Coordinates of C-alpha atoms in Angstrom, one line a residue:
X1 CA -14.0 8.1 16.2
X2 CA -16.1 10.3 14.0
X3 CA -14.8 11.8 10.7
X4 CA -16.6 14.9 9.5
X5 CA -16.9 16.8 6.3
X6 CA -15.0 19.9 5.5
X7 CA -16.7 22.3 3.0
X8 CA -13.6 24.5 2.7
X9 CA -12.7 25.8 6.2
X10 CA -16.2 24.9 7.6
X11 CA -16.4 21.6 9.5
X12 CA -19.9 20.1 8.9
X13 CA -21.1 17.7 11.6
X14 CA -23.7 15.5 10.0
X15 CA -24.9 12.2 11.5
X16 CA -22.2 9.7 10.9
X17 CA -24.2 6.8 9.5
X18 CA -21.4 4.8 7.8
X19 CA -19.0 2.6 9.8
X20 CA -15.5 1.4 9.2
X21 CA -14.5 -1.8 10.9
X22 CA -11.0 -2.9 11.8
X23 CA -9.9 -5.7 9.5
X24 CA -8.2 -7.3 12.5
X25 CA -10.7 -7.1 15.3
X26 CA -13.9 -6.5 13.4
X27 CA -14.8 -3.6 15.8
X28 CA -16.1 -0.3 14.6
X29 CA -13.2 2.1 14.5
X30 CA -14.5 5.0 12.5
X31 CA -17.9 6.6 11.6
X32 CA -18.4 9.0 8.8
X33 CA -21.4 10.7 7.1
X34 CA -23.0 9.8 3.8
X35 CA -22.0 12.1 1.0
X36 CA -23.7 12.7 -2.4
X37 CA -22.9 14.1 -5.8
X38 CA -24.5 17.3 -4.6
X39 CA -21.9 17.5 -1.8
X40 CA -19.1 17.0 -4.4
X41 CA -20.5 20.0 -6.4
X42 CA -20.7 22.1 -3.2
X43 CA -17.1 21.3 -2.3
X44 CA -16.0 22.1 -5.9
X45 CA -17.8 25.4 -5.9
X46 CA -16.1 26.4 -2.7
X47 CA -12.7 25.4 -4.1
X48 CA -13.4 27.4 -7.2
X49 CA -14.1 30.5 -5.2
X50 CA -11.0 29.9 -3.1
X51 CA -8.6 29.5 -6.1
X52 CA -8.1 33.2 -6.5
X53 CA -6.9 33.6 -2.9
X54 CA -4.6 30.6 -3.4
X55 CA -3.3 31.9 -6.8
X56 CA -2.5 35.4 -5.3
X57 CA -1.1 34.1 -2.0
X58 CA 2.7 34.3 -1.5
X59 CA 4.8 31.2 -1.5
X60 CA 6.1 32.3 1.9
X61 CA 2.5 32.1 3.3
X62 CA 2.0 28.7 1.9
X63 CA 5.3 27.5 3.2
X64 CA 4.3 28.6 6.7
X65 CA 1.1 26.7 6.4
X66 CA 2.7 23.5 5.2
X67 CA 5.5 23.7 7.9
X68 CA 2.8 24.2 10.6
X69 CA 1.0 21.0 9.4
X70 CA 4.3 19.1 9.2
X71 CA 4.9 20.0 12.9
X72 CA 1.5 18.9 13.8
X73 CA 2.1 15.5 12.1
X74 CA 5.4 15.2 13.9
X75 CA 3.8 15.9 17.3
X76 CA 1.1 13.3 16.7
X77 CA 2.9 10.3 15.1
X78 CA 1.6 7.8 17.6
X79 CA -2.1 8.9 17.2
X80 CA -1.9 8.9 13.5
X81 CA -0.2 5.5 13.3
X82 CA -2.8 4.0 15.6
X83 CA -5.6 5.3 13.4
X84 CA -3.9 3.8 10.3
X85 CA -3.6 0.4 12.1
X86 CA -7.1 0.5 13.3
X87 CA -8.7 1.4 10.0
X88 CA -6.7 -0.7 7.5
X89 CA -4.9 -3.3 9.5
X90 CA -1.4 -2.1 8.7
X91 CA 1.1 -3.2 11.3
X92 CA 1.9 -0.5 13.8
X93 CA 5.6 -0.5 12.9
X94 CA 4.9 0.4 9.3
X95 CA 2.0 2.8 10.3
X96 CA 4.6 4.8 12.3
X97 CA 6.8 4.9 9.3
X98 CA 4.0 6.1 7.1
X99 CA 3.1 8.9 9.6
X100 CA 6.8 10.0 9.6
X101 CA 6.9 9.9 5.8
X102 CA 3.8 12.1 5.7
X103 CA 5.8 14.9 7.5
X104 CA 8.8 14.3 5.3
X105 CA 6.6 14.5 2.1
X106 CA 5.2 17.9 3.2
X107 CA 8.7 19.3 3.7
X108 CA 9.9 17.9 0.4
X109 CA 7.0 19.6 -1.2
X110 CA 8.1 22.9 0.3
X111 CA 11.6 22.5 -1.1
X112 CA 10.2 21.5 -4.5
X113 CA 7.9 24.6 -4.6
X114 CA 10.9 26.9 -3.8
X115 CA 12.9 25.4 -6.6
X116 CA 10.0 25.3 -9.1
X117 CA 10.7 27.9 -11.9
X118 CA 10.4 28.7 -15.5
X119 CA 13.0 29.1 -18.3
X120 CA 14.1 31.8 -20.7
X121 CA 14.4 31.1 -24.4
X122 CA 15.8 32.8 -27.5
X123 CA 13.0 34.1 -29.7
X124 CA 15.4 35.2 -32.4
X125 CA 16.9 31.8 -33.0
X126 CA 15.0 31.5 -36.4
X127 CA 15.6 33.9 -39.3
X128 CA 11.9 34.9 -39.0
X129 CA 12.1 35.5 -35.3
X130 CA 12.4 38.7 -33.4
X131 CA 14.6 39.6 -30.5
X132 CA 12.6 39.8 -27.2
X133 CA 12.6 38.8 -23.6
X134 CA 10.9 35.5 -23.8
X135 CA 10.3 33.0 -21.0
X136 CA 7.8 30.8 -19.4
X137 CA 6.6 30.5 -15.9
X138 CA 4.6 27.9 -14.0
X139 CA 1.2 29.0 -12.6
X140 CA -1.4 27.1 -10.5
X141 CA -3.7 24.9 -12.5
X142 CA -6.7 26.1 -10.4
X143 CA -8.7 23.4 -8.6
X144 CA -7.4 19.9 -8.0
X145 CA -9.7 16.9 -7.3
X146 CA -7.9 14.1 -5.5
X147 CA -9.1 10.5 -5.0
X148 CA -7.0 8.2 -2.9
X149 CA -6.9 4.5 -1.9
X150 CA -6.8 2.6 1.4
X151 CA -3.4 1.0 1.3
X152 CA -1.3 4.1 2.2
X153 CA -4.2 6.1 3.6
X154 CA -2.1 9.0 4.9
X155 CA 1.0 9.2 2.7
X156 CA -0.9 8.9 -0.6
X157 CA -3.2 11.8 0.5
X158 CA -0.2 14.0 1.3
X159 CA 1.5 13.2 -2.0
X160 CA -1.4 15.0 -3.6
X161 CA -2.5 17.6 -1.0
X162 CA 1.0 19.1 -0.2
X163 CA 2.2 19.6 -3.8
X164 CA -1.2 21.0 -4.8
X165 CA -1.3 23.6 -2.1
X166 CA 2.4 24.4 -2.4
X167 CA 1.8 25.2 -6.1
X168 CA -1.1 27.6 -5.2
X169 CA -4.1 25.4 -6.0
X170 CA -7.3 24.7 -4.0
X171 CA -8.2 21.1 -3.6
X172 CA -11.1 18.7 -2.9
X173 CA -10.2 15.4 -1.4
X174 CA -12.2 12.1 -1.5
X175 CA -10.3 9.5 0.5
X176 CA -11.0 5.7 0.5
X177 CA -14.1 4.8 2.5
X178 CA -12.0 2.2 4.4
X179 CA -9.9 5.0 5.9
X180 CA -12.0 8.2 6.6
X181 CA -10.7 9.1 10.0
X182 CA -7.0 9.3 9.1
X183 CA -8.0 11.7 6.2
X184 CA -10.1 13.7 8.6
X185 CA -7.3 14.1 11.2
X186 CA -4.8 15.3 8.5
X187 CA -7.2 17.7 6.8
X188 CA -8.1 19.1 10.3
X189 CA -4.5 20.0 10.8
X190 CA -4.6 22.0 7.6
X191 CA -7.9 23.8 8.4
X192 CA -7.0 24.5 12.0
X193 CA -3.6 26.0 11.2
X194 CA -3.3 29.8 11.9
X195 CA -1.7 30.1 8.4
X196 CA -4.5 28.3 6.6
X197 CA -5.9 30.1 3.5
X198 CA -9.6 30.1 3.8
X199 CA -11.6 27.4 2.0
X200 CA -8.5 26.2 0.1
X201 CA -9.1 22.5 1.0
X202 CA -12.3 20.4 1.3
X203 CA -12.9 16.9 2.4
X204 CA -15.8 14.7 1.4
X205 CA -16.4 11.0 1.5
X206 CA -18.4 8.6 -0.7
X207 CA -18.5 6.0 -3.4
X208 CA -18.4 6.0 -7.2
X209 CA -21.3 8.5 -7.4
X210 CA -19.2 11.1 -5.6
X211 CA -16.1 10.3 -7.5
X212 CA -17.9 10.5 -10.8
X213 CA -19.3 13.9 -9.8
X214 CA -15.8 15.2 -9.0
X215 CA -14.4 13.9 -12.3
X216 CA -17.1 15.0 -14.6
X217 CA -17.4 18.6 -13.2
X218 CA -15.8 21.3 -15.4
X219 CA -14.5 23.0 -12.2
X220 CA -11.4 20.9 -11.4
X221 CA -8.5 21.5 -13.9
X222 CA -6.6 18.4 -12.6
X223 CA -7.8 15.0 -11.5
X224 CA -5.2 13.1 -9.4
X225 CA -6.2 9.5 -8.8
X226 CA -4.4 6.5 -7.2
X227 CA -6.2 3.2 -7.5
X228 CA -7.0 0.4 -9.9
X229 CA -6.6 0.4 -13.6
X230 CA -10.3 -0.3 -14.1
X231 CA -11.3 2.8 -12.2
X232 CA -8.6 4.8 -13.9
X233 CA -10.1 3.9 -17.3
X234 CA -13.5 5.2 -16.2
X235 CA -11.9 8.4 -15.1
X236 CA -10.3 8.9 -18.4
X237 CA -13.6 8.4 -20.2
X238 CA -15.5 10.8 -17.9
X239 CA -12.9 13.6 -17.3
X240 CA -13.3 15.6 -20.4
X241 CA -10.7 18.2 -21.3
X242 CA -8.6 18.5 -18.1
X243 CA -5.3 17.2 -16.9
X244 CA -5.5 13.7 -15.5
X245 CA -2.8 12.1 -13.4
X246 CA -3.3 8.4 -12.8
X247 CA -1.1 6.1 -10.6
X248 CA -2.6 2.7 -11.2
X249 CA -1.7 -0.9 -10.8
X250 CA 1.3 -3.0 -11.3
X251 CA 2.6 -6.6 -11.1
X252 CA 6.2 -5.9 -10.1
X253 CA 8.9 -8.3 -11.1
X254 CA 12.6 -8.9 -10.5
X255 CA 15.4 -11.0 -12.0
X256 CA 17.9 -12.9 -9.8
X257 CA 21.2 -13.5 -11.6
X258 CA 23.5 -16.4 -10.6
X259 CA 26.2 -14.0 -9.5
X260 CA 24.5 -12.3 -6.6
X261 CA 24.4 -12.8 -2.8
X262 CA 21.4 -15.1 -2.7
X263 CA 20.8 -14.6 1.1
X264 CA 20.6 -10.9 0.7
X265 CA 18.3 -11.2 -2.4
X266 CA 16.0 -13.7 -0.7
X267 CA 15.7 -11.5 2.4
X268 CA 14.8 -8.5 0.4
X269 CA 12.4 -10.4 -1.9
X270 CA 10.5 -11.8 1.1
X271 CA 10.0 -8.4 2.5
X272 CA 9.0 -6.9 -0.9
X273 CA 6.5 -9.7 -1.5
X274 CA 4.7 -9.7 1.8
X275 CA 5.0 -6.1 3.2
X276 CA 1.6 -4.7 3.9
X277 CA 0.1 -8.1 3.0
X278 CA 1.0 -7.4 -0.6
X279 CA -1.3 -4.5 -0.8
X280 CA 0.9 -2.1 -2.7
X281 CA 1.1 -1.3 -6.4
X282 CA 4.8 -2.1 -6.3
X283 CA 4.5 -5.3 -4.2
X284 CA 6.9 -7.9 -5.7
X285 CA 4.7 -10.4 -7.5
X286 CA 7.0 -12.2 -10.0
X287 CA 10.6 -13.5 -9.4
X288 CA 12.6 -14.8 -12.3
X289 CA 15.6 -16.8 -11.1
X290 CA 18.5 -18.1 -13.1
X291 CA 18.4 -21.9 -13.4
X292 CA 21.9 -22.3 -11.8
X293 CA 20.7 -20.8 -8.5
X294 CA 16.9 -21.5 -8.7
X295 CA 16.8 -24.3 -6.1
X296 CA 19.1 -22.5 -3.7
X297 CA 17.2 -19.3 -4.0
X298 CA 13.9 -21.0 -3.6
X299 CA 14.9 -22.6 -0.3
X300 CA 16.4 -19.3 1.0
X301 CA 13.2 -17.5 0.1
X302 CA 11.1 -20.0 2.0
X303 CA 13.4 -19.7 4.9
X304 CA 13.3 -15.9 5.0
X305 CA 9.5 -16.0 4.7
X306 CA 9.1 -18.3 7.7
X307 CA 10.8 -15.5 9.8
X308 CA 8.1 -13.0 9.1
X309 CA 5.6 -12.7 11.9
X310 CA 2.0 -12.7 10.9
X311 CA -0.6 -11.7 13.5
X312 CA -1.9 -8.8 15.6
X313 CA -1.0 -5.5 13.8
X314 CA -0.8 -3.7 17.1
X315 CA 2.2 -5.8 18.1
X316 CA 5.4 -3.9 17.1
X317 CA 7.1 -7.3 16.2
X318 CA 4.4 -8.2 13.7
X319 CA 5.4 -7.9 10.0
X320 CA 2.1 -8.6 8.3
X321 CA -1.5 -8.1 9.3
X322 CA -4.8 -8.9 7.6
X323 CA -6.1 -8.0 4.2
X324 CA -8.5 -5.1 4.0
X325 CA -11.7 -7.0 3.6
X326 CA -13.4 -10.4 2.9
X327 CA -13.7 -9.8 -0.8
X328 CA -9.9 -9.4 -1.1
X329 CA -9.1 -12.4 1.0
X330 CA -11.5 -14.6 -0.9
X331 CA -10.1 -13.4 -4.3
X332 CA -6.6 -14.3 -3.2
X333 CA -7.7 -17.7 -2.1
X334 CA -9.6 -18.3 -5.3
X335 CA -6.7 -17.2 -7.5
X336 CA -4.3 -19.5 -5.8
X337 CA -6.8 -22.4 -6.1
X338 CA -7.4 -21.6 -9.8
X339 CA -3.6 -21.6 -10.4
X340 CA -3.2 -24.9 -8.7
X341 CA -6.0 -26.3 -10.8
X342 CA -4.1 -25.2 -13.9
X343 CA -0.9 -26.9 -12.7
X344 CA 0.8 -24.4 -10.3
X345 CA 2.4 -25.6 -7.1
X346 CA 2.3 -24.1 -3.6
X347 CA 5.8 -24.1 -2.2
X348 CA 4.8 -22.2 1.0
X349 CA 1.6 -20.9 2.5
X350 CA -1.6 -20.8 0.6
X351 CA -3.9 -20.9 3.6
X352 CA -6.5 -18.4 4.7
X353 CA -8.0 -17.7 8.1
X354 CA -10.6 -15.0 8.0
X355 CA -9.0 -11.8 6.5
X356 CA -5.6 -13.3 7.0
X357 CA -4.1 -14.8 3.8
X358 CA -0.7 -16.2 4.8
X359 CA 2.5 -15.4 2.8
X360 CA 2.3 -17.7 -0.2
X361 CA 5.1 -18.8 -2.6
X362 CA 4.1 -20.4 -5.9
X363 CA 5.9 -22.2 -8.7
X364 CA 5.2 -24.0 -12.0
X365 CA 3.1 -21.0 -13.1
X366 CA 2.2 -19.7 -16.5
X367 CA 1.7 -16.2 -17.9
X368 CA -2.1 -16.8 -18.3
X369 CA -2.7 -17.4 -14.6
X370 CA -4.3 -14.5 -12.7
X371 CA -1.5 -14.5 -10.1
X372 CA 0.9 -13.6 -13.0
X373 CA -1.0 -11.5 -15.5
X374 CA -3.2 -9.5 -13.1
X375 CA -2.4 -7.4 -10.1
X376 CA -2.7 -9.7 -7.1
X377 CA -2.8 -7.1 -4.3
X378 CA -2.3 -9.9 -1.8
X379 CA 0.7 -11.7 -0.2
X380 CA 1.4 -14.0 -3.2
X381 CA 4.6 -14.3 -5.1
X382 CA 5.5 -16.6 -7.9
X383 CA 8.9 -18.1 -8.8
X384 CA 10.0 -18.8 -12.4
X385 CA 13.1 -20.8 -13.5
X386 CA 14.8 -19.2 -16.5
X387 CA 17.9 -20.0 -18.4
X388 CA 19.0 -16.5 -19.1
X389 CA 18.4 -12.8 -18.6
X390 CA 16.9 -12.7 -22.1
X391 CA 14.3 -15.2 -21.2
X392 CA 13.5 -13.3 -18.0
X393 CA 13.3 -10.0 -19.9
X394 CA 10.8 -11.3 -22.4
X395 CA 8.5 -12.7 -19.6
X396 CA 8.9 -9.7 -17.4
X397 CA 7.8 -7.3 -20.2
X398 CA 4.9 -9.6 -21.1
X399 CA 2.6 -7.6 -18.9
X400 CA -0.2 -5.1 -19.3
X401 CA 1.5 -3.1 -16.5
X402 CA 4.8 -1.3 -16.2
X403 CA 5.3 0.4 -12.9
X404 CA 8.6 -0.9 -11.4
X405 CA 10.9 -3.8 -12.1
X406 CA 14.3 -4.7 -10.6
X407 CA 17.4 -6.8 -11.2
X408 CA 19.8 -8.4 -8.8
X409 CA 23.1 -8.7 -10.7
X410 CA 26.8 -7.9 -10.5
X411 CA 27.3 -8.0 -14.2
X412 CA 27.2 -4.3 -15.4
X413 CA 26.2 -5.3 -18.9
X414 CA 23.1 -7.0 -17.6
X415 CA 22.3 -4.0 -15.4
X416 CA 22.6 -1.7 -18.4
X417 CA 20.3 -3.9 -20.4
X418 CA 17.7 -4.0 -17.7
X419 CA 17.8 -0.2 -17.5
X420 CA 17.4 0.1 -21.2
X421 CA 15.0 -2.7 -21.9
X422 CA 12.6 -3.0 -19.0
X423 CA 9.3 -1.6 -20.1
X424 CA 8.4 0.3 -16.9
X425 CA 8.5 3.6 -15.2
X426 CA 11.2 2.7 -12.7
X427 CA 14.1 0.3 -12.5
X428 CA 15.8 -0.7 -9.2
X429 CA 19.2 -2.4 -9.2
X430 CA 20.1 -4.9 -6.4
X431 CA 17.0 -4.4 -4.4
X432 CA 13.2 -5.0 -4.7
X433 CA 11.2 -2.9 -7.2
X434 CA 9.4 -1.2 -4.3
X435 CA 11.1 2.2 -4.1
X436 CA 9.5 5.6 -3.8
X437 CA 11.1 8.7 -2.3
X438 CA 12.2 11.7 -4.3
X439 CA 12.3 10.3 -7.8
X440 CA 9.5 10.6 -10.4
X441 CA 7.1 7.9 -9.5
X442 CA 4.7 6.4 -12.1
X443 CA 4.4 3.8 -14.7
X444 CA 3.9 3.0 -18.4
X445 CA 1.2 1.0 -20.2
X446 CA -1.8 0.3 -17.9
X447 CA 0.1 1.5 -14.8
X448 CA -0.9 5.1 -15.4
X449 CA -0.3 8.5 -16.7
X450 CA 1.8 11.3 -15.2
X451 CA 4.3 11.2 -12.3
X452 CA 4.1 11.8 -8.6
X453 CA 6.9 12.7 -6.1
X454 CA 6.9 16.3 -4.8
X455 CA 8.7 18.0 -7.7
X456 CA 6.9 16.1 -10.4
X457 CA 3.5 16.4 -8.7
X458 CA 4.0 20.2 -8.7
X459 CA 4.6 20.0 -12.4
X460 CA 1.3 18.1 -12.8
X461 CA -0.5 20.7 -10.7
X462 CA 0.7 23.7 -12.6
X463 CA 0.4 25.1 -16.1
X464 CA 3.1 26.6 -18.3
X465 CA 2.4 30.2 -19.2
X466 CA 4.5 31.6 -22.0
X467 CA 5.5 35.3 -21.9
X468 CA 7.1 37.4 -24.7
X469 CA 8.1 41.0 -24.1
X470 CA 9.2 43.3 -27.0

């Protein structure tokens, strides 16, 4: 139940004075120690000393290390999944998938590291140039500071840790305070591996004080953060001259054209709206439906939503568990009430019991309502009746965010327009805008800077060094 600190390869067993309680049962499921800004400085200094060993290590050694950790994850899927469910209330079915994805992400990072390379170029292309052997290569950035959220407490850690180590960096991790033990279990696999490179990875806990210390220090050359846009802005102000990769919020939207299979679209949209209780930056929040099929689609979406089981996250048949904390549940409830006061209608749900906010479908909404213009991060989706794709496009792009959007359509011209005109980092066709595997993952506008995904994270965690040989 205890989650300890790792100062490099040294596990530090302090009194675990902080507690994490299950959002479902309210029972204490994890204990972890208090950390300070001084602890952040200590971890960074250790990482700084370890970066030479990482930079000079062979890729073969790092591959063995990562492969060994992937095997450990594979062998402990059930334990890891249960910790995720205990700490953040994610249903056990999806916790198992997350644990499996963790091992997959490690292996994909290995492949990306093997393929990562430089490029030669012609230095005599200009009349003033000189013939030479000219190329660039990618080299480790140095020290990476990673800060991760609660909603995917294992996979979002490994999306930073595995590429950072594969690229030859040392790293300091600060996970979400809601999920300390899953971070501890994963980092312990790294530290305990016989292939571990000494002091290459550190784990500390803490709040904004610790995060600020990591960000403001001159030691890390890359800050990799996943979380809210508000915190991302503070990081940008405090980071100074270093690389910053920010995966921030979103309010994902889709357009339903009149030509599509409405049953299929409704089933997918129900899952995309309420998966993980809406606690995902690509959770489907806005659905724009062509007027000719609006009524039919609305009824189908309600029907599909009624099929989703809400309850005990330990039950394999449960689709949706509780929200992470009381503050989040109250905010969801208040935003729905505020929207209703402004003229919105509740088509389904809208009720709260403790930390459970039941799947909610809204209509008659406007762009000024919080449930439309902000990131809800709760199981709330809104339906808009539109006369054309052009009308939907204008409203979809009228957002401060731009992470992922999607379109359900059989008309290739509409699909092409969506690809060209959606103002976002990713477009999905004939499915929900909730897709993240190998592709570059990241958004535009207030949704962040930089890209994740193993190959693209490796690029974020390396520098280009130009070489000219005469």
